[in-house]
CSV table of C-alpha atoms in Angstrom, one decimal:
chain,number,residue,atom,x,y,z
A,258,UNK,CA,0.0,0.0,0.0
A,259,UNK,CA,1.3,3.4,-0.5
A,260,UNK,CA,0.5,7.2,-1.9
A,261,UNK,CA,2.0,7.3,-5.4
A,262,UNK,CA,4.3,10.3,-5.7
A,263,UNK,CA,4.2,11.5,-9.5
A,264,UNK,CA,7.6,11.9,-10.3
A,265,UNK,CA,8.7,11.3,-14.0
A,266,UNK,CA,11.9,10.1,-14.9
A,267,UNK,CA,13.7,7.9,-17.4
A,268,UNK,CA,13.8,4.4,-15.3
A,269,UNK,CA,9.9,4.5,-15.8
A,270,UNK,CA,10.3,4.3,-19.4
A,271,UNK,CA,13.0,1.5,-19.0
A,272,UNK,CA,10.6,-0.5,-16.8
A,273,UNK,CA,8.3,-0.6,-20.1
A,274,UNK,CA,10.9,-0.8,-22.8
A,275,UNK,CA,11.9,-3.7,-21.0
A,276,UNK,CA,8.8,-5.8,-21.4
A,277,UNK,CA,7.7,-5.6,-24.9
A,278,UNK,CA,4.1,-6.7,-23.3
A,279,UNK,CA,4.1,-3.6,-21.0
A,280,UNK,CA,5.7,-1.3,-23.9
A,281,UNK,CA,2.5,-2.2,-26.0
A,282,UNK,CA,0.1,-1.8,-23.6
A,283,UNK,CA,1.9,1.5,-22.7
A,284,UNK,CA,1.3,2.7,-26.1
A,285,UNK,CA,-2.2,1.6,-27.2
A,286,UNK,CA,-3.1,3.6,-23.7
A,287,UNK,CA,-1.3,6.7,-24.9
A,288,UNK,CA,-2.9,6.6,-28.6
A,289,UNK,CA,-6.5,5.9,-26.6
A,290,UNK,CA,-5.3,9.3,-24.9
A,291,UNK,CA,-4.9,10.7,-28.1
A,292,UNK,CA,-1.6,12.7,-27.1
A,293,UNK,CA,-0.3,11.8,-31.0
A,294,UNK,CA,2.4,10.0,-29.4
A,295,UNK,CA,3.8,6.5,-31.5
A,296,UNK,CA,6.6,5.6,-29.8
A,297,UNK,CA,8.7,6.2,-27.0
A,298,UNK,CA,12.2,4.9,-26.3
A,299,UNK,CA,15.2,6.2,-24.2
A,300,UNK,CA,18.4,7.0,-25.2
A,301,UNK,CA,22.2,8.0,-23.9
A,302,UNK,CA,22.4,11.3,-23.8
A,303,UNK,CA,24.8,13.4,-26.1
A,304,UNK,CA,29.1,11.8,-25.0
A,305,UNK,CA,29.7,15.7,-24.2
A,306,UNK,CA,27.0,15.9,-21.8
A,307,UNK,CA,28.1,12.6,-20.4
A,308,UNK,CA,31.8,13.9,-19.7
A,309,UNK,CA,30.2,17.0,-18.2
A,310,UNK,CA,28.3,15.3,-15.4
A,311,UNK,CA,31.1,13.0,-14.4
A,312,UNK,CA,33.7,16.2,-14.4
A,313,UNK,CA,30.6,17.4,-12.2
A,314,UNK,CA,30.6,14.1,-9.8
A,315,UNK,CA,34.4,13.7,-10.5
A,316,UNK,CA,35.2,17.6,-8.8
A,317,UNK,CA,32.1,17.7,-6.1
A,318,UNK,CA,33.0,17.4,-2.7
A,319,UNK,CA,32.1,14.0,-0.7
A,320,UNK,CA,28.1,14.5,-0.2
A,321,UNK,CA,27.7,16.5,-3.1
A,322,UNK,CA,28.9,13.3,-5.2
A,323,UNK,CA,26.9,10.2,-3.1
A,324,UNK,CA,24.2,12.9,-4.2
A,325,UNK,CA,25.0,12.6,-8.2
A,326,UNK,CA,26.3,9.1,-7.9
A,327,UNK,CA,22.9,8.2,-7.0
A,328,UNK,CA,21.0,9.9,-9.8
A,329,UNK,CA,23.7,9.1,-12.5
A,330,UNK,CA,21.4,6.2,-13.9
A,331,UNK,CA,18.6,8.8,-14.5
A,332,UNK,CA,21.1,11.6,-15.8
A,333,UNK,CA,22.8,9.5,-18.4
A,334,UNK,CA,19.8,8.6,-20.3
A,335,UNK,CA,16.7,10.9,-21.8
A,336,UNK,CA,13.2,10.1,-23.1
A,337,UNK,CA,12.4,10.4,-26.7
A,338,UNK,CA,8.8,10.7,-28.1
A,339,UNK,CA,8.0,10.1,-31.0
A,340,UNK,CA,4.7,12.0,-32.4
A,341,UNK,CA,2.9,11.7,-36.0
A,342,UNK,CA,2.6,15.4,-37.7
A,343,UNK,CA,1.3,15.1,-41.3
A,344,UNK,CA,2.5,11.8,-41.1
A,345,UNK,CA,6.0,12.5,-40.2
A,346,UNK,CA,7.7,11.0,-37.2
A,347,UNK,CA,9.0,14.1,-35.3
A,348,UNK,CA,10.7,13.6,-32.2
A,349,UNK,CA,10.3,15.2,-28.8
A,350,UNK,CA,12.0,14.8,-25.1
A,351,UNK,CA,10.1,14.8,-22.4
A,352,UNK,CA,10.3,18.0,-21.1
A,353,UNK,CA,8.0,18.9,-24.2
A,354,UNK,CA,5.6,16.7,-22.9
A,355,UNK,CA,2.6,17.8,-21.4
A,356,UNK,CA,2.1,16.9,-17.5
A,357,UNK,CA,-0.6,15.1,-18.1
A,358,UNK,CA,1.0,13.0,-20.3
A,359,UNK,CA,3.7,12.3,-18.1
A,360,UNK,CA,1.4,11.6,-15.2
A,361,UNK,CA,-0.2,9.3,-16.9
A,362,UNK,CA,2.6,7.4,-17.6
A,363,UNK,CA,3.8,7.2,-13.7
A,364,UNK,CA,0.1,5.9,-13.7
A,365,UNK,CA,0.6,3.4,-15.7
A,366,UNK,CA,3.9,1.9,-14.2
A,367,UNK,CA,2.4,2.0,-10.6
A,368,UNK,CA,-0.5,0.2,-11.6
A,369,UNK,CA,1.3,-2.5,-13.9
A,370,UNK,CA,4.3,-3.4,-11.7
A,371,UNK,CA,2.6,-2.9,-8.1
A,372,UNK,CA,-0.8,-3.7,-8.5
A,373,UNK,CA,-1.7,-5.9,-11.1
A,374,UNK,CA,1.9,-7.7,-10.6
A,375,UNK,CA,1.8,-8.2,-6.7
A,376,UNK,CA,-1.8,-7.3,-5.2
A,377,UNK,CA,-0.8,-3.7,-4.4
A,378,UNK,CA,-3.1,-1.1,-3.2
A,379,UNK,CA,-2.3,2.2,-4.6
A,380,UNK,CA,-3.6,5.5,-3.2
A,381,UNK,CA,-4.3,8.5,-5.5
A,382,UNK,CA,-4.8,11.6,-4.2
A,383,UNK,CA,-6.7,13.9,-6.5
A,384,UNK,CA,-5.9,11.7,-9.0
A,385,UNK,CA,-8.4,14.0,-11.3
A,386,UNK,CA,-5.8,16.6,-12.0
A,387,UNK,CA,-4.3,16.9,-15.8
A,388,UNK,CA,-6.2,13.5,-16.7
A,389,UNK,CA,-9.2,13.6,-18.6
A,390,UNK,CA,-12.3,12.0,-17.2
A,391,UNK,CA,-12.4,8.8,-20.3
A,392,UNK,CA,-9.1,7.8,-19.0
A,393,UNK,CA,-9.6,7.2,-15.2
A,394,UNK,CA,-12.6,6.0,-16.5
A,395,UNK,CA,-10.5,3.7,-18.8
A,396,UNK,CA,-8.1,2.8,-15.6
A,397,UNK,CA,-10.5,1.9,-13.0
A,398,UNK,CA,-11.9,-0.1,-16.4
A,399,UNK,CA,-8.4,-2.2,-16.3
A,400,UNK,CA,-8.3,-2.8,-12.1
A,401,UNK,CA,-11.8,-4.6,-12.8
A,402,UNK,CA,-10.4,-6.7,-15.7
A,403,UNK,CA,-9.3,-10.0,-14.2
A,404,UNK,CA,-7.1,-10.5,-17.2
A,405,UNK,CA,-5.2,-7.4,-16.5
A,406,UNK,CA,-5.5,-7.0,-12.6
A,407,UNK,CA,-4.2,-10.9,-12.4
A,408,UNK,CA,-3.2,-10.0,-8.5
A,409,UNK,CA,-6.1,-8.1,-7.4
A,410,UNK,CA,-4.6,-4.7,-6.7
A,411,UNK,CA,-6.7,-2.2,-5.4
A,412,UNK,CA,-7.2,1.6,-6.6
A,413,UNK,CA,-8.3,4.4,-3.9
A,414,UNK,CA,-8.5,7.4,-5.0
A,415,UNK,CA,-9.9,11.1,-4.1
A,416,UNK,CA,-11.4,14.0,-6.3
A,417,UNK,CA,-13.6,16.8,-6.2
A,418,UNK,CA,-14.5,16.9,-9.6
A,419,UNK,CA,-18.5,15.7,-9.1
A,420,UNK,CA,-18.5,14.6,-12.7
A,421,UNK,CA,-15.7,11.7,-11.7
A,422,UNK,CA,-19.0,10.7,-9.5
A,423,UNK,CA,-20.6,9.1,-13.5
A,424,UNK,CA,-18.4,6.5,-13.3
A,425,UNK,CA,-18.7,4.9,-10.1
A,426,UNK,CA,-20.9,2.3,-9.1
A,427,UNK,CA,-22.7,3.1,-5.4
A,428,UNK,CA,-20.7,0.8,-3.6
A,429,UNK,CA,-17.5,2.4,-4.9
A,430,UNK,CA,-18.3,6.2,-3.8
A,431,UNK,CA,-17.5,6.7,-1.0
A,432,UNK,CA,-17.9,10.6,0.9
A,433,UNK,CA,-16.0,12.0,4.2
A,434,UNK,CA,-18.2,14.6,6.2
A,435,UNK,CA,-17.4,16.3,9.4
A,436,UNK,CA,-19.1,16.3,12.1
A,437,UNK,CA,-20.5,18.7,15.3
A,438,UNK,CA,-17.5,17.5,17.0
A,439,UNK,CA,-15.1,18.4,14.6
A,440,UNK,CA,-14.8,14.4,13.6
A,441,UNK,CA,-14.8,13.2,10.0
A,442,UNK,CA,-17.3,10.2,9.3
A,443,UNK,CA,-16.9,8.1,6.1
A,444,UNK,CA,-19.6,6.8,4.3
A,445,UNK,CA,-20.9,5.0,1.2
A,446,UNK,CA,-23.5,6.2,-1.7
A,447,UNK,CA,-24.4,2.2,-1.4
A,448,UNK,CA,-25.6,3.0,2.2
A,449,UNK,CA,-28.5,4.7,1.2
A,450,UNK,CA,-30.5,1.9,0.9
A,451,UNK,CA,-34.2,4.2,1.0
A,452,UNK,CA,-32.7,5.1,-2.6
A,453,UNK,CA,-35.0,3.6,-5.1
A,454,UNK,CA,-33.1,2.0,-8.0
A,455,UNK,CA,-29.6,3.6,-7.3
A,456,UNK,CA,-27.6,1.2,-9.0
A,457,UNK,CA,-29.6,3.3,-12.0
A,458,UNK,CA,-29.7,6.4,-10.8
A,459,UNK,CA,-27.3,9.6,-11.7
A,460,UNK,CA,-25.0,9.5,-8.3
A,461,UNK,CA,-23.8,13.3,-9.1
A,462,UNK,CA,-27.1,14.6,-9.9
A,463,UNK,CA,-28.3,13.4,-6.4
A,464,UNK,CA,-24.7,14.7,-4.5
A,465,UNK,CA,-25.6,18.0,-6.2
A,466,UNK,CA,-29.1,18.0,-4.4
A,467,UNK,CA,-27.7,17.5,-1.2
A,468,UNK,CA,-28.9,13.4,-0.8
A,469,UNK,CA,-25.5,12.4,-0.1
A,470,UNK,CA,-24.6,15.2,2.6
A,471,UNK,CA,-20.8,15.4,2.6
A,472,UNK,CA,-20.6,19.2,1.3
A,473,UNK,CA,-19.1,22.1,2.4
A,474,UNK,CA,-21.6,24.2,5.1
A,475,UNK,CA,-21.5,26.8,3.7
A,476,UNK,CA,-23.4,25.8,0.9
């Protein structure tokens, strides 16, 4: 179990390229995204650049280079994406890349290698920020595919965007509210049981008329 840190960097990329399994799945999600990326590889970064950062290690004092020593592996290689304009194969590094692409790479690799690989439960927070709707939609799709979730890892994750709200089921909504005493209770939409026909109804159109509780006071 743990709160996944989004922190993009070239071992996530090597973690895919590695597996040609992963690597494909990695980009049919990204062309479902519809970021216009093809391909992505890594490659070692230009020999000058390379002699500069081990003059840089080479000349640092003591902590200084355990520091750099530990982030050589990272520093020595850079991300290459390849996009289709006009169909032309252009190539791009990552820092070119949106954020939500990136993020949604991290995604990926958390979910693949910790989840669906050893039973994981991963934690999210705000996991609605720079990623469209369709593809948490898409990823909450994979955790409840056996044939992709093979370990039965779980996903928890928060948001305030209501909409997110479309593509839950009941029992998977779940709302925090404080109360008098300044305590936060937790609580399902599936707990509503004088709800006729939930499991049919629209769960953000009722959270918007207040049959849920769990909003701010003030409004």
């Amino acid at each position: 179990m743990g709160l996944v840190q989004f922190d993009f960097k070239p071992s996530i990329i090597k973690n895919f390229t590695n597996d040609s399994t992963l690597e494909e799945q990695l980009i049919n999600i990204l062309r479902i995204a519809d970021v216009g990326i093809e391909s992505v590889n890594l490659k070692p970064i230009p020999e000058n650049e390379k002699q500069i950062i081990e003059h840089i290690i080479n000349t640092s004092d003591s902590e200084s280079r355990l520091f750099f020593q530990q982030r050589t592996r990272e520093m020595l290689s850079e991300v290459k994406f390849k996009h289709k304009v006009d169909d032309i194969l252009v190539e791009f590094s990552d820092i070119y890349e949106s954020a939500g692409t990136l993020k949604l790479i991290v995604l990926l690799e958390k979910i693949q290698l910790l989840a669906f690989n050893l039973g994981y439960l991963l934690i999210f927070d705000e996991i609605e920020l720079q990623l469209h709707q369709n593809l948490i939609a898409y990823l909450i799709g994979l955790f409840e595919n056996p044939n992709q979730n093979i370990e039965g890892g779980q996903l928890l994750f928060s948001f305030h965007n209501t909409a997110l709200m479309e593509i839950l089921q009941p029992n998977q909504l779940w709302f925090t509210e404080k109360n008098d005493q300044g305590q936060t209770e937790i609580f399902s939409a599936a707990d509503f049981t004088d709800i006729k026909d939930i499991q049919q109804r629209n769960l953000e159109e009722l959270y918007r008329i207040g049959r849920f509780g769990a909003k701010p006071r003030a409004l």
